[in-house]
Phi, psi and omega in degrees: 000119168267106196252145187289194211247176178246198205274002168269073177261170174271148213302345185268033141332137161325139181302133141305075190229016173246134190267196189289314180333284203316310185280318162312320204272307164331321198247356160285358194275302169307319185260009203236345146294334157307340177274355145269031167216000167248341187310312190295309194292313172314333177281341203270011148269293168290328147087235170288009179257009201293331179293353172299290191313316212278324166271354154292326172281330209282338185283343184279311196300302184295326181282291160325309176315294202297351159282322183273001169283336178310286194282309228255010187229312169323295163224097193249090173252142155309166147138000173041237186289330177318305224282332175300331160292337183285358173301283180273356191210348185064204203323289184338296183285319201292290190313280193318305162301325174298306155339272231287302160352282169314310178300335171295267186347323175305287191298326172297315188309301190289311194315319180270044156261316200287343168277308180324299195299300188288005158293323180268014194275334193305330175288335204193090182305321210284340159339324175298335189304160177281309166331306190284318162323293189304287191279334179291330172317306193284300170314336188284277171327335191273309197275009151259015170292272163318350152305311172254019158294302177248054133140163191299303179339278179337295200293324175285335144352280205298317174296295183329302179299343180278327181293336202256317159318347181245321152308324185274359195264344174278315181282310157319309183286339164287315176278330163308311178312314157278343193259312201275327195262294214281284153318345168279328191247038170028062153288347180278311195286334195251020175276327176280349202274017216240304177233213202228029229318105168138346181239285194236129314273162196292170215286312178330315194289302203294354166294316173302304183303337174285315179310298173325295166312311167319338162317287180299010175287291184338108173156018197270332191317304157003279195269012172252010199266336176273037197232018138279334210247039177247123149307136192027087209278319180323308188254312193274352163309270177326322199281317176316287180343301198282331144327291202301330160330276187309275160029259174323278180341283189314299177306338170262356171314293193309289179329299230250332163293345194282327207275315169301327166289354184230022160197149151308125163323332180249011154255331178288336216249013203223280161338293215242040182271321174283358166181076170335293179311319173311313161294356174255337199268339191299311196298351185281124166326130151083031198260282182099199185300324215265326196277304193296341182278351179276314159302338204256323162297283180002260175329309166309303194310292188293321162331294235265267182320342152303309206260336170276344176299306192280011178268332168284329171314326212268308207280313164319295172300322107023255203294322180284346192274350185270324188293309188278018191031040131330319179207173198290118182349302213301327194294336173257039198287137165238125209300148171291359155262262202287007177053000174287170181276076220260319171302323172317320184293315192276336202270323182241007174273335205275332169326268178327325175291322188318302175309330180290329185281313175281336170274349169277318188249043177031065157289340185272007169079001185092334168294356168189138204295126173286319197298348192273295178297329171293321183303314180288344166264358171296350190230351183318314202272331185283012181282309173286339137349264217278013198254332183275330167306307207304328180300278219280350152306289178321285173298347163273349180287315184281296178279001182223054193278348168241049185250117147320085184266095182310307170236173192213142179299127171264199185061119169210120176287143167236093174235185207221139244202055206066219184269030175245147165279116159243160198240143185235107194277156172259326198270326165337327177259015166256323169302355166262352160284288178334291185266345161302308178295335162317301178298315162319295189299339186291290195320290170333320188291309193234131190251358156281007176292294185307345171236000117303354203252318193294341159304290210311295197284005185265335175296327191298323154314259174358300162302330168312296198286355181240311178274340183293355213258290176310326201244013177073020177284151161272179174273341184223016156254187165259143212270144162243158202236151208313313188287018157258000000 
């Protein structure tokens, strides 16, 4: 049976050399970008009430983190949710989340390349040409291709110092937002009275505005996709998670109360929607050249660590399903110098360049927006992602009771079943409720997700099904694998 390895991997394994920074800074990297692609949209539904909206996804988040703190300090392997599904349920499913996986990781690496550059157009107008864009994105990627070929450290350095540049650059905007706006005009007191639920906005809208908001959750996948390449993994998995928990959560309360108060929700959601934060640092009395130009590094920053998360992501995931015989050996190939997954890295980063070309450089003739379609797949596959952690927890809880689990999800039901015990973790099956309906209203909602994402997954069948076919596999059992 192939159950992932234990912390006694084989010496050719990806290095362990990342600590809680390290490890803190991957997943703030991912999740910590979404809140400039998602505000403007959350508002333009939820209105003043976004902060609501923003704190109802936080109950999905938080409920999730403690699950991928479980599993992912449990089996700390790459392959995030791939490898927790091949735990429970084996191949099949175990391929099809990681598949779902890849598709995120493509599109976060290109959509935050392209925002990196425009953001810096503010320094350099001619950057805005689509020509100039297209190519600073496309170099920008090539050269976080290569950051993480040669090797995870580096890259992560280099993200840590862009994550901790960007928490103080959110915590300026907050206490200006608060010290020039906010305390001076009792605006705490008279905000909730700006809306209404059910009439402004209506229970529809604010349903919407939660989906939305969950955009900006996306990314806890991230940080368990490093969780071969963690020191003591065991004690530093959990302690990120729960930082990165705590973090997020705050900074984005905060964030989105300071921005209905110090603009309107129907000029941030129309105006200022591809770049919300510009629009709140504008709106500060006396902010001037020095808060937009501050925003404008801002905004480059958290891209450039955005679009490198899916790039490690993308390559992590990679190297387990090839590891799990899923997909073909080369992709979990490790360079013989820097110990990375280095085809992996390059084989779906050049994927993301791809993407990148066509939205820049009209190759689709202009009849469809690329960046419009990328925007509708970014969150499909991680919903299933994590509805699938929540899952593959419950049954590893059951079938797998005697693996040592440095921390564990509390509240748990027990009843006893003949001579078995079964165990129901509670808050796990409510974080599977939770992004399940999420995940539902996304499909509904949007409908090139739902029909791009439903390609993606019949190419991936396909693809599944032909080499396990080729190497004589079964297709719905398990595979055994070098490390058994």
């Amino acid at each position: 049976m192939a159950t992932p390895p234990k912390k006694s991997a084989p010496r050719r394994g990806l290095r362990r050399t990342l600590g809680i920074g390290g490890l803190f800074s991957i997943g703030y990297a991912d999740i910590g970008a979404g809140i400039y692609l998602a505000l403007g949209l959350v508002t333009l539904h939820a209105g003043y009430a976004t902060p609501l909206a923003i704190g109802v996804a936080a109950i999905a988040y938080v409920l999730t983190g403690l699950t991928y703190a479980e599993l992912s300090s449990t089996y700390p392997t790459a392959g995030g949710s791939a490898t927790f599904a091949q735990a429970a349920f084996g191949d099949t499913i175990s391929f099809l989340a990681g598949w779902m996986l890849c598709l995120d990781y493509v599109v976060t690496a290109a959509i935050f390349a392209i925002p990196a550059i425009a953001y810096l157009s503010f320094f350099a107008p001619d950057l805005k040409q689509p020509y100039m864009l297209g190519t600073g994105a496309i170099i920008l990627l090539l050269g976080l291709l290569a950051l993480n070929v040669i090797g995870i450290k580096e890259s992560v350095n280099f993200t840590l110092a862009l994550s901790l540049l960007d928490i103080a650059s959110e915590v300026a905007l907050i206490v200006l937002g608060l010290v020039l706006v906010i305390i001076p005009g009792g605006l705490l007191f008279t905000w909730p009275s700006k809306f209404n639920l059910g009439l402004a906005p209506t229970w529809g809208a604010f349903v919407q505005g939660i989906t939305l908001a969950m955009v900006s959750y996306l990314g806890i996948e991230a940080l368990a996709q490093a969780a071969e390449e963690t020191h003591i993994a065991g004690r530093t998995i959990p302690r990120a998670t729960m930082l990165t928990l705590a973090t997020v959560v705050i900074l984005y309360l905060l964030i989105s109360t300071v921005a209905v108060n110090v603009i309107d929700p129907g000029i941030l959601s129309t105006k200022w929607k591809d770049d919300p934060l510009s629009g709140v640092a504008s709106s500060l009395p006396g902010a001037g050249a020095l808060i937009a130009g501050w925003i404008a590094l801002l905004g480059s920053s958290i891209s450039i660590i955005g679009a490198n998360a899916g790039i490690i992501g993308s390559s992590r995931t990679l190297y387990a399903l090839s590891k799990y015989r899923l997909l073909p050996g080369k992709f979990g190939a490790i360079h013989r110098k820097f110990r990375t997954p280095y085809i992996a890295i390059l084989s779906f980063g050049l994927g993301s360049i791809l993407l990148v070309a066509l939205s820049s450089f009209n190759f689709l003739g202009g009849s469809v927006d690329p960046l419009v379609l990328l925007g509708s797949l970014y969150n499909v596959g991680a919903l299933i992602a994590y509805v699938q952690a929540h899952a593959s927890l419950i049954v590893t809880r059951n079938i797998d009771k005697p693996r040592f689990r440095p921390f564990k999800v509390p509240l748990s039901l027990r009843f006893k079943k003949g001579s078995n015990v079964i165990e129901l973790p509670v808050l796990p099956l409510l974080g599977l409720v939770a992004t399940g309906a999420i995940w539902v209203a996304v499909i509904v909602t949007h409908d090139l997700g739902r029909n791009l994402g439903a390609a993606w997954v019949v190419m991936g069948i396909s693809i599944y099904v032909y080499f396990r076919r080729k190497n004589h596999l079964p297709l719905l059992g398990r595979a055994k694998t070098e490390d058994q």
